[in-house]
XYZ file of C-alpha atoms in Angstrom:
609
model
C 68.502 134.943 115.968
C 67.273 131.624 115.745
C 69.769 128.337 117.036
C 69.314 125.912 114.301
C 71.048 122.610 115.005
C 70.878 120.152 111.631
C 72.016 117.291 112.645
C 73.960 115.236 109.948
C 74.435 111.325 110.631
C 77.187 109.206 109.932
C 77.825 105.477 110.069
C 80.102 104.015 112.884
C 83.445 102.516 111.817
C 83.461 104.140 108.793
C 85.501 106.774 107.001
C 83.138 109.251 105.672
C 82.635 113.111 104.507
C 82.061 115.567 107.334
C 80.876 118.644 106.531
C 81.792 122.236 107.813
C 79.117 124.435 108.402
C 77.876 126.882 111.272
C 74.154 125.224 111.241
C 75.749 121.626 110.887
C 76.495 119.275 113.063
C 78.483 115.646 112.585
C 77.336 113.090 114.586
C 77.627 108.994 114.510
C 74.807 107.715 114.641
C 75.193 103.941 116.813
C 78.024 105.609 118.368
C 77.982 102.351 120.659
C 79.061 100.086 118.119
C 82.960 102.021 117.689
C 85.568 100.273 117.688
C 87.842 103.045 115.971
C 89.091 106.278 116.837
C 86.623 109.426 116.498
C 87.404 111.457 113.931
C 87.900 114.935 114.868
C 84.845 116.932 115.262
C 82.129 114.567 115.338
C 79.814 114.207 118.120
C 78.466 110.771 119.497
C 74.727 109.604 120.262
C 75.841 107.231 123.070
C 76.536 109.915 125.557
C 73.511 111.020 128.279
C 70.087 109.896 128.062
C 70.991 107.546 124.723
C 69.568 104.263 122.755
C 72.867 104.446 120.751
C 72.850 100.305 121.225
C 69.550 100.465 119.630
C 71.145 101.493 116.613
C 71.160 98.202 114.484
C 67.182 98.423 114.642
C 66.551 101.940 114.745
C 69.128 103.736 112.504
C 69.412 107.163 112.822
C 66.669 107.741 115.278
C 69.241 106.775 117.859
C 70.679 110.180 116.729
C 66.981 112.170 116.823
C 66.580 110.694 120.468
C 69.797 111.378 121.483
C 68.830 115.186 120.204
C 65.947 114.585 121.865
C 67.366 114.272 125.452
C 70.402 115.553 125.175
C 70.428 119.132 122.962
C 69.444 122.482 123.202
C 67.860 124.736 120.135
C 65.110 126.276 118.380
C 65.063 124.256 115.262
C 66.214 120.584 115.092
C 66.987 119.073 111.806
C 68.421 115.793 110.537
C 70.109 114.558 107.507
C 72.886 112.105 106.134
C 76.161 112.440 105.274
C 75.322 111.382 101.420
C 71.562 113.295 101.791
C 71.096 117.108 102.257
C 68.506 119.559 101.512
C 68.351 122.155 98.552
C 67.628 125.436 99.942
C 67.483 126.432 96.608
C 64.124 128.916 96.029
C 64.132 127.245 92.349
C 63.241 123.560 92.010
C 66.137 121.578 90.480
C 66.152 118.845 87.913
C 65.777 115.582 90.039
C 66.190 111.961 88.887
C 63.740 109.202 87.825
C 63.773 108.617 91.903
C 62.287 111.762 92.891
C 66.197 113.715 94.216
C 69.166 115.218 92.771
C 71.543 113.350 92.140
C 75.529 114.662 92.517
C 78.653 113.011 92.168
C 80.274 114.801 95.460
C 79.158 117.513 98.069
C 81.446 120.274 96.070
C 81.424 124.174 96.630
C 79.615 124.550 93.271
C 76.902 121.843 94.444
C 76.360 123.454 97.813
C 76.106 126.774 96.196
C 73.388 125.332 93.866
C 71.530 124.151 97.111
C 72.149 127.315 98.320
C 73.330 125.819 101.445
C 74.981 129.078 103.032
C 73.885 130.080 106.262
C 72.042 133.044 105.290
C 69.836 131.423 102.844
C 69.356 128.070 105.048
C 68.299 130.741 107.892
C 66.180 132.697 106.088
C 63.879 129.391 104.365
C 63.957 127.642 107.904
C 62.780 130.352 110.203
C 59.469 131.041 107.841
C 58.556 127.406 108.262
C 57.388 125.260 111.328
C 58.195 122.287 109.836
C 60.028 121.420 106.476
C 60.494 118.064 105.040
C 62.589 116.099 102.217
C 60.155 116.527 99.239
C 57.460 113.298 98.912
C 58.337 111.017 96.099
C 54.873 109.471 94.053
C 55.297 105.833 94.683
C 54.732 104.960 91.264
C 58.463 106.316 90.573
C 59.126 103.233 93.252
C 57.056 100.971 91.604
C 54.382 101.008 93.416
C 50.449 101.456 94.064
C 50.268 103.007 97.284
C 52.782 103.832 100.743
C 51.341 100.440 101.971
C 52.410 98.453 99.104
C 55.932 99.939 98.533
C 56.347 98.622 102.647
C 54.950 95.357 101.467
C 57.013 95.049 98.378
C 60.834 95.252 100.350
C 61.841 91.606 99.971
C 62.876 91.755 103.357
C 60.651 93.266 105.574
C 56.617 92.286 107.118
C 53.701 93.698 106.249
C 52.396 92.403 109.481
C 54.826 95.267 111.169
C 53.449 97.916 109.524
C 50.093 96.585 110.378
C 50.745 96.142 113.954
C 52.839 99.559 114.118
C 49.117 101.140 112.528
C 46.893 99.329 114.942
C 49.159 100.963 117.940
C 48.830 104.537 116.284
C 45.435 103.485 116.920
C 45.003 102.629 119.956
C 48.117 105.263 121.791
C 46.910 108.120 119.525
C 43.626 107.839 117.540
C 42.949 111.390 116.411
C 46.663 110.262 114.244
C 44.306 107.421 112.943
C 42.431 108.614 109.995
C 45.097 110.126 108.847
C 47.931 107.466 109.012
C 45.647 104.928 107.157
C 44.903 107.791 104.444
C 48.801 108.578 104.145
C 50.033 104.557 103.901
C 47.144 104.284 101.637
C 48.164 107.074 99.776
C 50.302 107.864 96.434
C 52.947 109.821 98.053
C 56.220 108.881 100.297
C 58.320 111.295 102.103
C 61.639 109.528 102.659
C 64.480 109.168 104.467
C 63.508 110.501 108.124
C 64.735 114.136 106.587
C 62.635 116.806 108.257
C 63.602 119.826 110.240
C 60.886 120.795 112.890
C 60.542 123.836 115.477
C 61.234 122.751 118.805
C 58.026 122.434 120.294
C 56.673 120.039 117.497
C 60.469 118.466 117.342
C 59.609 117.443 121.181
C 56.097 116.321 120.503
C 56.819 114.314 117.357
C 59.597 112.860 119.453
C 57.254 111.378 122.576
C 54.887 110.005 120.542
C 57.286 108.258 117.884
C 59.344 106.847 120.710
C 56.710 105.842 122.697
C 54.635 104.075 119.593
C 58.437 102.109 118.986
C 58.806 101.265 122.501
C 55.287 99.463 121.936
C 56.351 98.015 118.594
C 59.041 96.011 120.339
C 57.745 94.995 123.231
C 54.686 93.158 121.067
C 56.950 92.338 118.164
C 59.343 89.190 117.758
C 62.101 90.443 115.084
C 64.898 87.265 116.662
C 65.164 85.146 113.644
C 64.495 88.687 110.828
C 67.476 89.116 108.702
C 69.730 92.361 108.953
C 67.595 94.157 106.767
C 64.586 93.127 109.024
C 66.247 94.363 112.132
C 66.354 97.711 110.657
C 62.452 97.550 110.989
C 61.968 100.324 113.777
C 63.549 102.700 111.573
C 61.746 101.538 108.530
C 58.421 102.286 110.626
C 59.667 105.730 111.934
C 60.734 106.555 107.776
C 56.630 106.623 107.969
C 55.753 107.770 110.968
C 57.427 111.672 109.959
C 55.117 111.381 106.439
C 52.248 110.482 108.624
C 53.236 113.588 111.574
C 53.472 115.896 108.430
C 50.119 114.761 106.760
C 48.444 115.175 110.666
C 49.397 118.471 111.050
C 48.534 120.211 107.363
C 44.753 118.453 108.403
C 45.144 119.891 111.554
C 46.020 123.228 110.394
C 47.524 126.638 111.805
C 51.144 125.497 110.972
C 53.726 126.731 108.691
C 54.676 123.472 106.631
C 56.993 123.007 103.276
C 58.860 120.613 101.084
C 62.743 120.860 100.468
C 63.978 118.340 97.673
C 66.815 116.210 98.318
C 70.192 116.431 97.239
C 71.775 112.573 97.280
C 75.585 112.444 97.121
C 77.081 109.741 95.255
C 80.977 110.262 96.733
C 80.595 110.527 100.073
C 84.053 108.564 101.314
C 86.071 110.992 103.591
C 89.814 112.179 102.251
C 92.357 110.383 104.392
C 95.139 112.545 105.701
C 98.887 112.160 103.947
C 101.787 111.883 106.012
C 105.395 111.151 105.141
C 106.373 108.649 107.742
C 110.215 108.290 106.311
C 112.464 110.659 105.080
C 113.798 108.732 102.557
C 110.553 106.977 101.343
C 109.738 105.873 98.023
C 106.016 107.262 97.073
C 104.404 105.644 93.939
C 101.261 106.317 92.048
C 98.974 104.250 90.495
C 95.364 104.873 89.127
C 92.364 102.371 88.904
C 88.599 101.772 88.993
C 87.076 98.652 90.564
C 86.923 96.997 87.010
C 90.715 97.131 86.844
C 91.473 95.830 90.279
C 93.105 92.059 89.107
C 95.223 93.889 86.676
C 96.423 96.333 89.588
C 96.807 94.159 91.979
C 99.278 91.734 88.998
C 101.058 95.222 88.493
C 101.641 95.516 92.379
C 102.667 92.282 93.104
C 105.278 92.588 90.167
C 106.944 95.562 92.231
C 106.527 93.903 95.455
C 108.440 91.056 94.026
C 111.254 93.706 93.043
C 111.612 95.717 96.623
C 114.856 96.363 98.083
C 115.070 95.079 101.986
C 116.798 98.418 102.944
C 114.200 101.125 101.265
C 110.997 101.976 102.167
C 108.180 102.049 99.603
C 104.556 103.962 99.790
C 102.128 103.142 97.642
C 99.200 105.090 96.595
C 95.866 104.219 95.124
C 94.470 106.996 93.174
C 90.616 105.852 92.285
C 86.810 106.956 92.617
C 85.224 103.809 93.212
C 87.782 100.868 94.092
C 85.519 99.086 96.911
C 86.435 98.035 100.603
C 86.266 94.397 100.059
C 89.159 94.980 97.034
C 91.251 97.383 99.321
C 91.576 94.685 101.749
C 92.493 92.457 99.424
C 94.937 94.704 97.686
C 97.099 95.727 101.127
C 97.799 91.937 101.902
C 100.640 92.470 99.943
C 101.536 95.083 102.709
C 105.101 94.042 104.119
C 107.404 96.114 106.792
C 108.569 98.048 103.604
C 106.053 98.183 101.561
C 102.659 100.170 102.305
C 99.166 100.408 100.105
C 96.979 103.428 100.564
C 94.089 104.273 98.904
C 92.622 107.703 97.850
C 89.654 108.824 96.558
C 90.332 111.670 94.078
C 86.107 111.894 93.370
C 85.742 114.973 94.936
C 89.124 116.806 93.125
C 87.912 116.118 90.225
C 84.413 116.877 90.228
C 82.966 119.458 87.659
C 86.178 118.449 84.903
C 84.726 116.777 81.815
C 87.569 114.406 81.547
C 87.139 112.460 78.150
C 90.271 110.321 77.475
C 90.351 109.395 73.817
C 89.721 105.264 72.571
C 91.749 102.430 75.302
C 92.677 105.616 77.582
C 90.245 105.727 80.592
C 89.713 108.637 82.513
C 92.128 107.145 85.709
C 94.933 108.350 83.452
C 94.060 111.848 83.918
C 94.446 111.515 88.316
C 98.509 111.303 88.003
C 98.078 115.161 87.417
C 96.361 115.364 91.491
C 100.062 114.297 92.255
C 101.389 117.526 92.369
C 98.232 118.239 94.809
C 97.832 115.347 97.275
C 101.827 114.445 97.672
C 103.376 117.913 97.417
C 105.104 116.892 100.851
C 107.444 114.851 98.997
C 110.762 116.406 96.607
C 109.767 113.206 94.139
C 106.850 111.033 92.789
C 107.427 108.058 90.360
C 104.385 107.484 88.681
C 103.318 104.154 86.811
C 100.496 102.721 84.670
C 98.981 99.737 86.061
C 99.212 98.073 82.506
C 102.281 96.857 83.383
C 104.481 94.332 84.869
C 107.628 95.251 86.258
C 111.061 93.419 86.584
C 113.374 96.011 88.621
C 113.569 97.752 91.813
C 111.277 100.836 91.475
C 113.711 102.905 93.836
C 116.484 103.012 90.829
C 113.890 104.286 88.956
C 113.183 107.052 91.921
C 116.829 107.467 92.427
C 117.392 109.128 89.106
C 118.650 112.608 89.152
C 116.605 115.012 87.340
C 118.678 118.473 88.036
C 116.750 120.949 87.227
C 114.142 119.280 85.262
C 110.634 118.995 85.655
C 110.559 114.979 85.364
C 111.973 112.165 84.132
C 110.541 109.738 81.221
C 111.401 107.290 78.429
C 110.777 108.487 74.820
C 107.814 107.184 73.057
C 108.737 105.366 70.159
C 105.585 104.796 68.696
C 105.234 108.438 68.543
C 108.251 109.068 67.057
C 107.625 106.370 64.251
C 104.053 108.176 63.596
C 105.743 111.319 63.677
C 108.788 110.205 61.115
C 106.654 108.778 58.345
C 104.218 106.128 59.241
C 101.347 108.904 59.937
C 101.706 111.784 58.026
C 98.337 113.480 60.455
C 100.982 113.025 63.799
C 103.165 115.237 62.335
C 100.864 117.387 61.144
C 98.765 117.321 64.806
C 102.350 117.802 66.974
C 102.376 120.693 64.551
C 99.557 122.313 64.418
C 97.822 121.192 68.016
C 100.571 120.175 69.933
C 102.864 123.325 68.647
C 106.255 121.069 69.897
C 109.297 122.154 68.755
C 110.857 118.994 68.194
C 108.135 116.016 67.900
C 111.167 112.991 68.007
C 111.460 114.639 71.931
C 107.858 113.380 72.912
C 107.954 111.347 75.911
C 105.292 108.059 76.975
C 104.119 109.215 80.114
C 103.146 105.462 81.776
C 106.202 106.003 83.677
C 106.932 108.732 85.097
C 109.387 110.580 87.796
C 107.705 113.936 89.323
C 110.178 116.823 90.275
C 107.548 117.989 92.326
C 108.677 121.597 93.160
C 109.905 122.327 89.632
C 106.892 121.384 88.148
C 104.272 122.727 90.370
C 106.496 126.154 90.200
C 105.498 126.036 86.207
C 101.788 125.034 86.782
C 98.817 124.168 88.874
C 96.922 121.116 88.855
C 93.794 123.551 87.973
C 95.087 124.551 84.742
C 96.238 120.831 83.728
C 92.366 119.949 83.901
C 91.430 122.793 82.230
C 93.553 122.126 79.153
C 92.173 118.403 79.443
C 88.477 119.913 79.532
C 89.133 121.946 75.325
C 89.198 118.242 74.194
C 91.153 118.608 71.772
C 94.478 116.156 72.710
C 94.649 113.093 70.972
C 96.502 111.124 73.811
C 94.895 112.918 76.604
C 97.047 113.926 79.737
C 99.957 112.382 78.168
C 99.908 115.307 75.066
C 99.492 117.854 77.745
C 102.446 116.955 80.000
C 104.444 117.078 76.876
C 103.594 120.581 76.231
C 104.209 121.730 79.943
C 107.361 120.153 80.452
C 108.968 120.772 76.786
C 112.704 121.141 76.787
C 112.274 120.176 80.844
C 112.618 115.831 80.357
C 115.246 114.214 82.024
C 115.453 111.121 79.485
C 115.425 107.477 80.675
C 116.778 104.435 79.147
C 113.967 102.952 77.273
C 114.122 99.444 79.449
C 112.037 101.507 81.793
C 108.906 101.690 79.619
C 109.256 99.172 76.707
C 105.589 99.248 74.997
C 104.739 95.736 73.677
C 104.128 94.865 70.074
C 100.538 95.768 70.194
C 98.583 93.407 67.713
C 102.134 92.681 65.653
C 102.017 95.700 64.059
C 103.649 98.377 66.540
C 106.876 97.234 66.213
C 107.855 96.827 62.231
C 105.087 99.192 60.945
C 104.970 102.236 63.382
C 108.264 101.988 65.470
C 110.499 100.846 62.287
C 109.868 104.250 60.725
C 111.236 105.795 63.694
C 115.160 107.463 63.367
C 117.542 104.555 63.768
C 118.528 105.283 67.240
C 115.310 105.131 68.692
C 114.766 101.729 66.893
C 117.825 100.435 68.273
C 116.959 101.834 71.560
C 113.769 100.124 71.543
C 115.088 96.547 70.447
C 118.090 96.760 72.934
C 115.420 97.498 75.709
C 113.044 94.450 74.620
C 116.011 91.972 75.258
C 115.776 92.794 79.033
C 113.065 95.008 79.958
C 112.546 96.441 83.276
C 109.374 97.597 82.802
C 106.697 95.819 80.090
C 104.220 98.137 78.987
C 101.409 96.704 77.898
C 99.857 100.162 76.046
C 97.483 99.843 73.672
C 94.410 97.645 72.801
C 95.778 94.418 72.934
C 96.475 93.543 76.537
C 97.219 89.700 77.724
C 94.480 89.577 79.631
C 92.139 89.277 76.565
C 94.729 87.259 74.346
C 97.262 85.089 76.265
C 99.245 84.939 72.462
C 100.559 88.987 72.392
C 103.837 90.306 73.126
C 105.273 89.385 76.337
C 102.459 88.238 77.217
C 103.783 85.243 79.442
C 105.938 87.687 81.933
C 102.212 89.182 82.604
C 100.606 85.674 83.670
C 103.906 84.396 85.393
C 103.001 87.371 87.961
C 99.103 86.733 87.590
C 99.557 83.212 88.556
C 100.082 84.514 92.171
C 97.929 86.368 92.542
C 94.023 85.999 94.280
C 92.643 87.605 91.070
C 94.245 84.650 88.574
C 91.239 82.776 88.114
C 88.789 85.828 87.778
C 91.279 86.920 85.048
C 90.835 83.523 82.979
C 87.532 83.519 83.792
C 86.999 87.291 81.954
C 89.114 86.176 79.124
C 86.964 83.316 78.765
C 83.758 85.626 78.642
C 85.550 87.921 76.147
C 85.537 85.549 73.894
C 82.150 84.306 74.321
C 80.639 88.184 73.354
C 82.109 87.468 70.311
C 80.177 84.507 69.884
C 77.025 86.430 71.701
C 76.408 89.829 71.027
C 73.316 90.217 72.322
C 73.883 91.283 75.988
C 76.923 94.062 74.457
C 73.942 95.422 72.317
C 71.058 95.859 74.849
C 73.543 97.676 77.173
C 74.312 99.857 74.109
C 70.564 100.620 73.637
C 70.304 101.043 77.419
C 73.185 104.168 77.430
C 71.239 105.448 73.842
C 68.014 105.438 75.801
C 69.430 106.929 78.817
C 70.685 110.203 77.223
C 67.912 110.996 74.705
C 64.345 110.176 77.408
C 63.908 112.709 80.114
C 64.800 111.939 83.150
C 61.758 111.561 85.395
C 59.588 110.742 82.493
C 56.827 107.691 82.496
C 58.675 106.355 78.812
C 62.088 106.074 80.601
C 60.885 104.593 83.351
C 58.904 101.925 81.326
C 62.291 101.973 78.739
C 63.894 101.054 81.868
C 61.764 97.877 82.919
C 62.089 96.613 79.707
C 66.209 96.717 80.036
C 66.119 94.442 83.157
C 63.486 92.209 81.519
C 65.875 91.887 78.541
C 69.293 91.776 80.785
């Protein structure tokens, strides 16, 4: 049997996927340039015969040479931790850039790419040499190899030139062929190949050695960061140039794989209760919602008792680095942000949340998942400002219950006479026994081991993914936990007057005691819920409004969120930019993907945007 060794590269310093495989093998590539602790499993390219400092110019080749000189097999491949081969015998649909495109590296995706180690084996062992799939440069807007190098804003033509003139002169019988391949109309990218070992070791002398040239005559001091990366820019060519050389040359076993990109590739940071009593508290977000999180957070930090300890968690998909460091300056002794990317947990759900609901609301049910350590969760929209201590809220006993909530009185006014279709949907869809008992689920108090004993997190996304709840997660946790609700006094979630209307059209029909409920809880709030379309962040005139920019005012985000309401208003005066994107996500769904009219469609959006 055959020792494969694919080597899979990773960036230094930074938290990313590993994968777990028998043919795979982690490894950072720049190793030199650490300055945190190695995550468990992964191998570095600084130790032996290395050029791991080289790594700013060379990329991942600092890996391959490392491989080079330092391991032992009979096939050596390389990929990156957010690019992998398909194995797959039948060729997938790719993208208008020439790969597949998935949201994470799940067990469904890998089984598509048939990336088991029996399949792997068997497609790598017929070959010599195999290598990501070659991309016409027209797809990259382009004529030719040559001009795609000439077109990066960022790098020389005169490198490539000079890097071509040394093929020449170290290794003419590469010559002919080099100038046909830059010249040519296809690219293979990414420095993805996976060679036997005898041509792994000669491809490696010669590309090393032509590099070691390339520096010594080349003067890349004053090129930008981009430009520095040169070296590995070159050596992206040199392996379609190696690959063209040797089907000329003949006698070899050669072959394509397409690539598989990953669009999630942020590794899962490990959960640890650090105090016995400490308060853990949800919230969900996407970057665009990041000023009105961070105006929610900094309305509980203002609230935080000196003797209790509160965790915070993040739940998002996308929230980026620069925003997370902004967001845990509000970290005190007491008071701790994390953030975790849920991506990969939910891949493969269609979760559609219905009008204003985004799909963030559906994460609070990966609570009972990711925080099952802990005996209670409070979870909270970030819609909100609030105006108490969140560990009362935490503090409340819920016996035997499955969680604790406020009654929605909005629901209950639909369900008592202003909407005659409610009552007929908690009815018929919802099948509740007693619709005045539906709860608003924006705040929310987990009893984590009574609820996950009644369901899994598996079969709350699989009733989201029927579609057919009106209010999303919020309908479903209502059916689960019927007759389980530990009630809270409504001044936890009091839902603002959304557009004037809310209150003495919707809630006004509600019984009596809910509508005195809900007025008593208005006169003092502890939590404003701003639920609904109107939010204060487009109109600065609704309900309670001001107690949302008292607590934006301190914040970093304060004039970004004027500045947005400001633009809001000018798309009402300027339509056009709403209606190309509109024609853009039309356009998108009905052209084939890799076609020559979506990729001319798509020229004309960025001419137009």
């Amino acid at each position: 049997m055959s020792e494969i060794k694919l080597f899979v590269t990773h960036t230094p310093n930074r938290n990313t996927v590993r994968i777990e495989h028998p043919l795979m093998y982690n490894v950072i590539a720049g190793s030199a340039f650490l300055t945190q602790s190695v995550p468990e499993g992964m191998l570095l390219d600084n130790e032996g015969d290395n050029i791991s400092f080289k790594n700013k110019s060379y990329c991942e080749l600092t890996t391959q040479y490392w491989a080079w000189k330092n391991q032992t097999a009979d096939y050596y491949g390389f990929c990156h931790y957010r690019r992998y081969f398909s194995f797959s015998k039948v060729n997938l649909q790719e993208a208008d850039c020439g790969c597949l495109i998935y949201p994470v590296l799940s067990e469904n995706v890998k089984q598509e790419l048939c990336m088991d180690e029996a399949s792997m084996r068997q497609t790598i062992e017929q070959y010599d040499f195999l290598i990501a799939k070659g991309i016409p440069v027209n797809a990259l807007q382009a004529k030719s190899v040559y001009q795609h190098y000439k077109n990066a804003p960022e790098l020389h033509i005169e490198d490539l030139d000079l890097f071509l003139s040394i093929i020449r002169e170290k290794y003419p019988e590469l010559n002919d062929v080099a100038e046909k391949y830059v010249h040519g109309k296809i690219f293979y990218p990414c420095n993805m190949f996976i060679m036997n070992k005898e041509l792994f070791f000669q491809y490696s002398k010669m590309l090393f050695d032509i590099l070691d040239e390339f520096e010594q005559r080349c003067d890349m001091s004053r090129y930008s960061r981009e430009g520095l990366r040169t070296p590995g820019h070159l050596g992206e060519r040199m392996t379609g140039i190696f690959f063209e050389y040797l089907k000329q040359k003949g006698g070899y076993r050669l072959g394509q794989l397409q690539m598989a990109q990953i669009e999630q590739n942020e590794g899962t940071s490990k959960i640890s209760v650090s105090e016995d009593d400490e308060i853990p508290v949800v919230l969900a977000a996407n970057q665009g919602y990041v000023p009105i999180l961070y105006t929610c957070l900094q309305s509980i930090a203002d609230h935080i008792s000196e003797q209790r300890d509160y965790k915070i968690y993040i739940f998002h998909t996308d929230i980026e680095p620069e925003s997370q460091n902004e967001i845990r300056k509000l970290k005190k002794k007491n008071f701790d942000v994390s953030f975790v990317n849920v991506r990969s947990r939910v891949a493969g759900y269609q979760l559609k949340a219905k009008e204003h609901i985004s799909t963030e609301t559906f994460y609070r049910f990966l609570i009972l998942d990711i925080l099952k350590m802990y005996p209670k969760v409070v979870y909270l929209d970030c819609d909100m400002i609030i105006r108490r201590d969140i560990a009362e809220l935490y503090d409340v006993k819920l016996g035997d219950n499955m969680l604790a909530a406020v009654i929605d009185p909005d629901f209950a006014g639909q369900c008592n006479g202003a909407n005659a279709d409610t009552l007929a949907y908690c009815r018929d869809v919802l099948k509740l026994k007693d619709p005045l008992a539906y709860f608003q689920a924006g705040v929310l108090v987990f009893h984590m081991g009574q609820i996950a004993d009644k369901i899994s997190v598996q079969k709350l996304f699989e009733m989201s993914d029927t579609g057919i709840y009106k209010y999303s997660d919020q309908d479903i946790l209502n059916i689960v936990c019927e007759g389980k609700v530990t009630y809270l006094n409504m001044q936890w979630n009091v839902l603002t007057d959304c557009n004037k209307y809310r209150w003495q059209h919707v809630i006004k029909s509600a019984p009596y005691y809910v509508m005195d409920a809900y007025e008593n809880a208005r006169k003092d709030p502890y939590i404003i819920h701003y639920a609904g379309a109107a939010k204060p962040w487009k109109n600065p005139k609704d309900d309670f409004a001001k107690e949302f920019w008292k607590v934006a005012r301190k914040t970093p985000y304060y004039e970004e969120l004027l500045y947005d309401m400001c633009g809001q208003a000018k798309e009402k005066i300027h339509p056009g930019k709403a209606v190309v994107d509109v024609l853009r996500k039309a356009a998108k769904k009905i052209l084939p993907q890799g076609s020559w009219i979506r990729r001319t469609v798509g020229n004309l959006y960025w001419k137009l945007k």
